[in-house]
CSV table of C-alpha atoms in Angstrom, one decimal:
chain,number,residue,atom,x,y,z
A,111,LEU,CA,85.2,127.1,104.6
A,112,SER,CA,87.1,124.0,105.4
A,113,PRO,CA,87.8,121.6,102.4
A,114,PRO,CA,85.3,118.7,102.0
A,115,ALA,CA,86.3,115.5,103.9
A,116,ALA,CA,87.9,112.9,101.7
A,117,VAL,CA,85.4,110.3,100.5
A,118,SER,CA,86.3,106.9,99.0
A,119,GLN,CA,84.5,103.9,97.6
A,120,VAL,CA,84.6,100.9,100.0
A,121,THR,CA,82.8,97.6,99.5
A,122,VAL,CA,80.7,96.2,102.4
A,123,ARG,CA,83.1,93.2,102.4
A,124,ASP,CA,86.1,95.5,103.0
A,125,ALA,CA,84.3,97.6,105.5
A,126,LEU,CA,83.6,94.4,107.6
A,127,ASN,CA,87.1,93.3,107.2
A,128,GLN,CA,88.4,96.7,108.4
A,129,ALA,CA,86.1,96.6,111.4
A,130,LEU,CA,87.3,93.0,112.4
A,131,ASP,CA,90.9,94.0,111.9
A,132,GLU,CA,90.6,97.1,114.0
A,133,GLU,CA,88.8,95.4,116.9
A,134,LEU,CA,91.2,92.4,116.9
A,135,GLU,CA,94.0,94.9,117.2
A,136,ARG,CA,92.3,97.1,119.8
A,137,ASP,CA,91.3,94.3,122.3
A,138,GLU,CA,93.1,91.0,122.7
A,139,ARG,CA,90.0,89.4,124.1
A,140,VAL,CA,88.3,89.6,120.7
A,141,PHE,CA,88.6,86.5,118.6
A,142,LEU,CA,86.8,85.2,115.5
A,143,LEU,CA,85.6,81.6,114.9
A,144,GLY,CA,83.6,79.8,112.3
A,145,GLU,CA,83.7,77.6,109.3
A,146,GLU,CA,86.6,78.5,106.9
A,147,VAL,CA,87.3,81.9,108.6
A,148,ALA,CA,91.0,81.3,109.0
A,149,GLN,CA,93.2,79.5,106.4
A,150,TYR,CA,90.7,80.0,103.6
A,151,ASP,CA,90.2,83.7,104.4
A,152,GLY,CA,86.4,83.2,105.0
A,153,ALA,CA,83.7,81.7,102.7
A,154,TYR,CA,82.9,85.3,101.6
A,155,LYS,CA,86.5,86.7,102.2
A,156,ILE,CA,85.3,88.9,105.1
A,157,SER,CA,88.2,87.7,107.2
A,158,ARG,CA,90.8,88.0,104.4
A,159,GLY,CA,94.3,88.3,105.9
A,160,LEU,CA,93.3,88.1,109.5
A,161,TRP,CA,94.6,84.6,110.2
A,162,LYS,CA,98.0,85.4,108.8
A,163,LYS,CA,98.1,88.6,110.9
A,164,TYR,CA,96.7,87.3,114.2
A,165,GLY,CA,97.3,83.5,114.2
A,166,ASP,CA,95.5,80.4,115.3
A,167,LYS,CA,94.4,81.6,118.7
A,168,ARG,CA,92.5,84.7,117.5
A,169,VAL,CA,91.1,83.4,114.1
A,170,ILE,CA,89.9,79.9,114.5
A,171,ASP,CA,88.6,77.4,111.9
A,172,THR,CA,85.8,75.2,113.3
A,173,PRO,CA,84.3,71.9,112.2
A,174,ILE,CA,80.9,71.9,110.5
A,175,SER,CA,79.1,71.9,113.8
A,176,GLU,CA,77.2,75.1,114.5
A,177,MET,CA,75.8,74.0,117.8
A,178,GLY,CA,79.3,73.0,119.0
A,179,PHE,CA,81.2,76.2,118.0
A,180,ALA,CA,78.4,78.6,119.0
A,181,GLY,CA,78.4,76.9,122.4
A,182,ILE,CA,82.1,77.2,122.7
A,183,ALA,CA,81.8,80.9,121.8
A,184,VAL,CA,79.0,81.5,124.3
A,185,GLY,CA,81.1,79.8,127.1
A,186,ALA,CA,84.1,82.0,126.1
A,187,ALA,CA,81.9,85.1,126.3
A,188,MET,CA,80.7,84.1,129.8
A,189,VAL,CA,84.4,84.2,131.0
A,190,TRP,CA,84.8,87.7,129.5
A,191,LEU,CA,86.4,87.0,126.2
A,192,ARG,CA,84.7,88.7,123.2
A,193,PRO,CA,84.0,86.2,120.5
A,194,VAL,CA,82.8,86.9,117.0
A,195,CYS,CA,81.0,83.8,115.8
A,196,GLU,CA,80.4,83.6,112.1
A,197,PHE,CA,77.6,81.5,110.6
A,198,MET,CA,78.3,80.7,106.9
A,199,THR,CA,74.6,81.6,106.5
A,200,PHE,CA,72.1,82.4,109.2
A,201,ASN,CA,70.0,79.6,108.0
A,202,PHE,CA,72.6,77.3,109.6
A,203,SER,CA,72.2,79.3,112.9
A,204,MET,CA,69.0,77.2,113.4
A,205,GLN,CA,71.4,74.4,114.4
A,206,ALA,CA,72.7,76.6,117.2
A,207,ILE,CA,69.5,78.6,118.0
A,208,ASP,CA,69.4,77.0,121.5
A,209,GLN,CA,72.9,78.4,122.2
A,210,VAL,CA,71.9,81.9,120.8
A,211,ILE,CA,68.6,82.2,122.7
A,212,ASN,CA,68.7,79.9,125.7
A,213,SER,CA,72.3,80.3,126.6
A,214,ALA,CA,73.4,83.8,125.2
A,215,ALA,CA,70.3,85.9,125.3
A,216,LYS,CA,68.9,84.8,128.6
A,217,THR,CA,71.9,84.5,130.8
A,218,CYS,CA,72.3,88.1,131.9
A,219,TYR,CA,68.7,88.2,133.1
A,220,MET,CA,68.8,84.7,134.7
A,221,SER,CA,72.1,85.6,136.6
A,222,ALA,CA,70.5,88.9,137.9
A,223,GLY,CA,73.1,90.8,135.8
A,224,SER,CA,76.1,89.1,137.2
A,225,ILE,CA,77.1,87.3,134.0
A,226,SER,CA,77.4,89.3,130.7
A,227,VAL,CA,77.7,87.5,127.4
A,228,PRO,CA,79.6,89.9,125.1
A,229,ILE,CA,79.3,87.9,121.8
A,230,VAL,CA,78.5,88.8,118.2
A,231,PHE,CA,76.8,86.2,116.0
A,232,ARG,CA,77.3,87.4,112.4
A,233,GLY,CA,77.0,86.2,108.8
A,234,PRO,CA,74.8,86.5,105.7
A,235,ASN,CA,71.1,86.6,106.2
A,236,GLY,CA,68.1,86.6,103.9
A,237,ALA,CA,67.9,85.8,100.2
A,238,SER,CA,71.1,85.4,98.1
A,239,ALA,CA,70.8,84.3,94.4
A,240,GLY,CA,69.9,80.9,93.2
A,241,VAL,CA,70.4,79.1,96.5
A,242,ALA,CA,66.8,78.0,97.1
A,243,ALA,CA,64.7,77.8,100.3
A,244,GLN,CA,67.2,76.4,102.8
A,245,HIS,CA,69.7,79.2,102.3
A,246,SER,CA,67.3,82.2,101.7
A,247,GLN,CA,65.5,83.0,104.9
A,248,CYS,CA,65.5,86.4,106.7
A,249,PHE,CA,65.9,85.9,110.5
A,250,ALA,CA,65.3,89.6,111.5
A,251,ALA,CA,61.8,88.9,112.9
A,252,TRP,CA,63.0,85.6,114.6
A,253,TYR,CA,65.9,87.1,116.5
A,254,GLY,CA,64.2,90.5,116.9
A,255,HIS,CA,61.5,88.7,118.8
A,256,CYS,CA,63.8,87.7,121.7
A,257,PRO,CA,64.6,89.8,124.7
A,258,GLY,CA,68.2,89.7,125.8
A,259,LEU,CA,69.5,90.1,122.2
A,260,LYS,CA,70.4,93.1,120.2
A,261,VAL,CA,69.8,92.7,116.5
A,262,VAL,CA,71.4,94.9,113.8
A,263,SER,CA,70.9,94.8,110.0
A,264,PRO,CA,73.3,97.0,108.0
A,265,TRP,CA,72.8,98.3,104.5
A,266,SER,CA,75.8,100.4,103.5
A,267,SER,CA,79.6,100.0,104.1
A,268,GLU,CA,79.4,102.7,106.7
A,269,ASP,CA,76.5,100.8,108.5
A,270,ALA,CA,78.5,97.5,108.2
A,271,LYS,CA,81.7,98.9,109.8
A,272,GLY,CA,80.1,101.1,112.4
A,273,LEU,CA,77.6,98.5,113.6
A,274,LEU,CA,80.1,95.7,113.7
A,275,LYS,CA,82.5,97.7,115.8
A,276,ALA,CA,79.6,98.8,118.1
A,277,SER,CA,78.5,95.2,118.4
A,278,ILE,CA,81.9,93.8,119.3
A,279,ARG,CA,82.3,96.5,122.0
A,280,ASP,CA,78.8,95.8,123.4
A,281,ASP,CA,78.5,93.8,126.6
A,282,ASN,CA,75.3,92.0,125.4
A,283,PRO,CA,74.8,89.3,122.7
A,284,VAL,CA,74.3,90.9,119.3
A,285,VAL,CA,73.0,89.2,116.2
A,286,MET,CA,74.4,91.0,113.1
A,287,LEU,CA,72.4,90.1,109.9
A,288,GLU,CA,74.4,90.9,106.8
A,289,SER,CA,73.4,90.6,103.1
A,290,GLU,CA,75.5,88.3,100.9
A,291,LEU,CA,74.3,90.3,97.9
A,292,LEU,CA,75.7,93.5,99.3
A,293,TYR,CA,79.2,92.2,100.1
A,294,GLY,CA,80.7,93.2,96.8
A,295,VAL,CA,78.8,96.5,96.5
A,296,PRO,CA,80.9,99.7,96.9
A,297,PHE,CA,79.5,102.6,98.9
A,298,GLU,CA,81.0,106.0,99.6
A,299,MET,CA,82.7,106.2,103.0
A,300,SER,CA,83.8,109.4,104.6
A,301,GLU,CA,87.3,109.9,106.1
A,302,GLN,CA,85.5,109.9,109.6
A,303,ALA,CA,83.8,106.5,108.9
A,304,GLN,CA,87.2,105.0,108.0
A,305,SER,CA,88.8,106.1,111.3
A,306,LYS,CA,89.5,103.5,114.0
A,307,GLU,CA,87.1,105.0,116.5
A,308,PHE,CA,84.1,105.2,114.2
A,309,VAL,CA,81.1,103.4,115.7
A,310,ILE,CA,77.4,103.7,114.9
A,311,PRO,CA,75.2,103.5,118.1
A,312,ILE,CA,73.0,100.4,118.2
A,313,GLY,CA,69.3,101.4,118.2
A,314,LYS,CA,69.5,104.5,116.0
A,315,ALA,CA,67.9,104.6,112.5
A,316,LYS,CA,69.2,106.9,109.8
A,317,ILE,CA,67.2,109.1,107.4
A,318,GLU,CA,68.8,108.3,104.0
A,319,LYS,CA,66.6,110.7,102.1
A,320,GLN,CA,64.3,113.6,103.2
A,321,GLY,CA,60.8,113.7,101.8
A,322,THR,CA,57.4,115.1,102.5
A,323,HIS,CA,54.7,112.8,101.0
A,324,VAL,CA,55.4,109.3,102.3
A,325,THR,CA,57.7,107.5,104.7
A,326,LEU,CA,59.5,104.4,103.5
A,327,VAL,CA,61.1,102.2,106.2
A,328,ALA,CA,63.4,99.3,105.4
A,329,HIS,CA,66.5,97.5,106.6
A,330,SER,CA,69.4,95.7,104.8
A,331,ARG,CA,69.3,95.5,100.9
A,332,PRO,CA,65.7,96.8,100.5
A,333,VAL,CA,67.0,100.2,101.7
A,334,GLY,CA,68.6,100.5,98.3
A,335,HIS,CA,65.4,99.4,96.5
A,336,CYS,CA,63.5,102.2,98.5
A,337,LEU,CA,66.0,104.8,97.3
A,338,GLU,CA,65.6,103.6,93.7
A,339,ALA,CA,61.8,103.7,94.1
A,340,ALA,CA,62.1,107.2,95.6
A,341,ALA,CA,64.0,108.4,92.5
A,342,VAL,CA,61.3,107.0,90.2
A,343,LEU,CA,58.5,108.6,92.2
A,344,SER,CA,60.3,111.9,92.5
A,345,LYS,CA,59.9,112.3,88.7
A,346,GLU,CA,56.2,112.0,89.3
A,347,GLY,CA,56.1,114.6,91.9
A,348,VAL,CA,56.1,112.3,94.9
A,349,GLU,CA,58.8,112.9,97.5
A,350,CYS,CA,59.6,109.9,99.7
A,351,GLU,CA,61.4,110.0,103.0
A,352,VAL,CA,63.6,106.9,103.3
A,353,ILE,CA,64.5,105.5,106.7
A,354,ASN,CA,67.3,102.9,107.1
A,355,LEU,CA,66.4,101.1,110.3
A,356,ARG,CA,69.9,99.8,110.9
A,357,THR,CA,68.8,98.1,114.1
A,358,ILE,CA,65.9,95.7,114.5
A,359,ARG,CA,66.1,95.4,118.3
A,360,PRO,CA,66.0,97.8,120.0
A,361,MET,CA,63.9,99.5,117.3
A,362,ASP,CA,64.1,103.3,116.8
A,363,ILE,CA,60.4,103.9,116.5
A,364,GLU,CA,60.8,107.5,117.5
A,365,THR,CA,62.5,108.4,114.1
A,366,VAL,CA,59.7,106.6,112.3
A,367,GLU,CA,57.0,108.4,114.3
A,368,ALA,CA,58.6,111.8,113.7
A,369,SER,CA,58.6,111.1,109.9
A,370,VAL,CA,55.0,109.9,109.9
A,371,ALA,CA,54.0,113.0,111.7
A,372,LYS,CA,55.5,114.9,108.8
A,373,THR,CA,54.4,112.8,105.8
A,374,ASN,CA,51.1,111.3,107.1
A,375,HIS,CA,51.8,108.0,105.1
A,376,LEU,CA,53.9,104.9,105.8
A,377,VAL,CA,55.1,102.0,103.7
A,378,THR,CA,57.4,99.3,105.3
A,379,VAL,CA,59.7,97.2,103.1
A,380,GLU,CA,61.5,94.0,104.0
A,381,GLY,CA,62.8,90.8,102.3
A,382,GLY,CA,61.3,88.5,105.0
A,383,TRP,CA,58.0,86.8,105.2
A,384,PRO,CA,54.9,88.9,105.9
A,385,GLN,CA,53.4,87.1,109.0
A,386,PHE,CA,54.8,88.5,112.3
A,387,GLY,CA,57.4,90.3,110.3
A,388,VAL,CA,59.5,93.5,111.0
A,389,GLY,CA,56.9,95.5,109.0
A,390,ALA,CA,54.1,94.0,111.2
A,391,GLU,CA,55.9,95.2,114.3
A,392,ILE,CA,56.3,98.7,112.9
A,393,CYS,CA,52.6,98.8,112.0
A,394,ALA,CA,51.6,97.8,115.5
A,395,ARG,CA,54.0,100.3,117.2
A,396,ILE,CA,52.7,103.1,115.0
A,397,MET,CA,49.0,102.2,115.7
A,398,GLU,CA,49.6,102.1,119.5
A,399,GLY,CA,51.6,105.3,119.6
A,400,PRO,CA,51.1,109.0,119.0
A,401,ALA,CA,51.9,108.9,115.2
A,402,PHE,CA,48.6,107.0,114.6
A,403,ASN,CA,46.7,110.3,114.7
A,404,TYR,CA,48.9,111.6,111.9
A,405,LEU,CA,48.2,108.8,109.4
A,406,ASP,CA,45.9,109.8,106.5
A,407,ALA,CA,45.8,106.2,105.2
A,408,PRO,CA,46.5,102.6,106.4
A,409,VAL,CA,50.1,101.5,106.6
A,410,VAL,CA,51.2,99.3,103.6
A,411,ARG,CA,53.6,96.5,104.0
A,412,VAL,CA,55.9,95.3,101.2
A,413,THR,CA,57.5,91.9,102.0
A,414,GLY,CA,58.8,88.7,100.6
A,415,ALA,CA,56.3,86.3,99.3
A,416,ASP,CA,54.7,83.9,101.9
A,417,VAL,CA,56.4,80.9,100.4
A,418,PRO,CA,59.7,79.0,100.9
A,419,MET,CA,62.2,80.6,98.4
A,420,PRO,CA,61.9,79.0,94.9
A,421,TYR,CA,65.0,77.9,93.1
A,422,ALA,CA,64.0,79.1,89.6
A,423,LYS,CA,65.3,82.6,88.9
A,424,ILE,CA,62.0,84.0,87.6
A,425,LEU,CA,60.1,82.7,90.6
A,426,GLU,CA,62.8,83.9,93.0
A,427,ASP,CA,62.6,87.4,91.5
A,428,ASN,CA,58.8,87.4,92.1
A,429,SER,CA,59.3,86.3,95.7
A,430,ILE,CA,61.6,89.2,96.7
A,431,PRO,CA,60.3,92.9,96.8
A,432,GLN,CA,61.3,94.8,93.7
A,433,VAL,CA,61.4,98.5,93.0
A,434,LYS,CA,58.1,98.3,91.1
A,435,ASP,CA,56.4,96.7,94.1
A,436,ILE,CA,57.5,99.6,96.3
A,437,VAL,CA,56.3,102.1,93.7
A,438,PHE,CA,52.9,100.3,93.6
A,439,ALA,CA,52.7,100.3,97.4
A,440,VAL,CA,53.4,104.0,97.7
A,441,LYS,CA,50.7,104.8,95.0
A,442,LYS,CA,48.3,102.6,97.0
A,443,ALA,CA,49.1,104.4,100.2
A,444,LEU,CA,48.7,107.8,98.6
A,445,ASN,CA,45.6,106.7,96.6
A,446,ILE,CA,47.1,107.8,93.3
């Protein structure tokens, strides 16, 4: 038997930093731009040390003008540079949504494939802590709605590194939705995941835990909540299969279908709003496809509350899916 591969604890922040460093080194067309990404080392320290290493042309501080710097980045991508455009929060990407959708997402189609736009828009998405409604929205459903974009949503450090590297190497515009609350969280990373050539294919979900009674599907931070709920339910004899979507668009519905065919029950979990959400899309796909015949009960959605995010902590906690909400939803689906 070969010895087990070395595993070390790496935070999501360091995994993203590692990915950026490796891709800047690998391809001189890659550059990073955004507010405070250079001299300040990034608002969340994702780009720590990169300006000192690569200089002003590769790591660029921008004015507070999302529409302006996103437009510059899209133009650069059209002439075959590979920009990584950081939004300090995806809520601010609304200032630049015309550039993301009308310029980046649609150009390849509207040019009959002659102009690619290899750009990554990345930054924190969804709820943080105590930052109220204008900084707490999940954009997975918004950007996942638009043809021409690829949309990824990592949970672990391995997800973060592998998906960011795949996104930078992709010839299409990619929106990478990170969670600010996960940046400081350490995850185990294998030796393989820390190698320079480690990438995770866009469009492939990962089964984080095998189970037989119910399928839980989530992306980003709620994946961790699902695993915690699964541990609680396991003590009561309920074995959950937990799927980490990783990619919102294109969605790996085949992995979900195969799991539903095994467990006969499905619960979707997300931090975003319920109406037209990621869970709603999964429900529709399951209903329209072959897995519908395997369902023994209706699909249950666990989502954020249908309100702008409150500022008060107790209200905020009640607006975001908690472990107890997932446990309740599973029992409802299983009728126990």
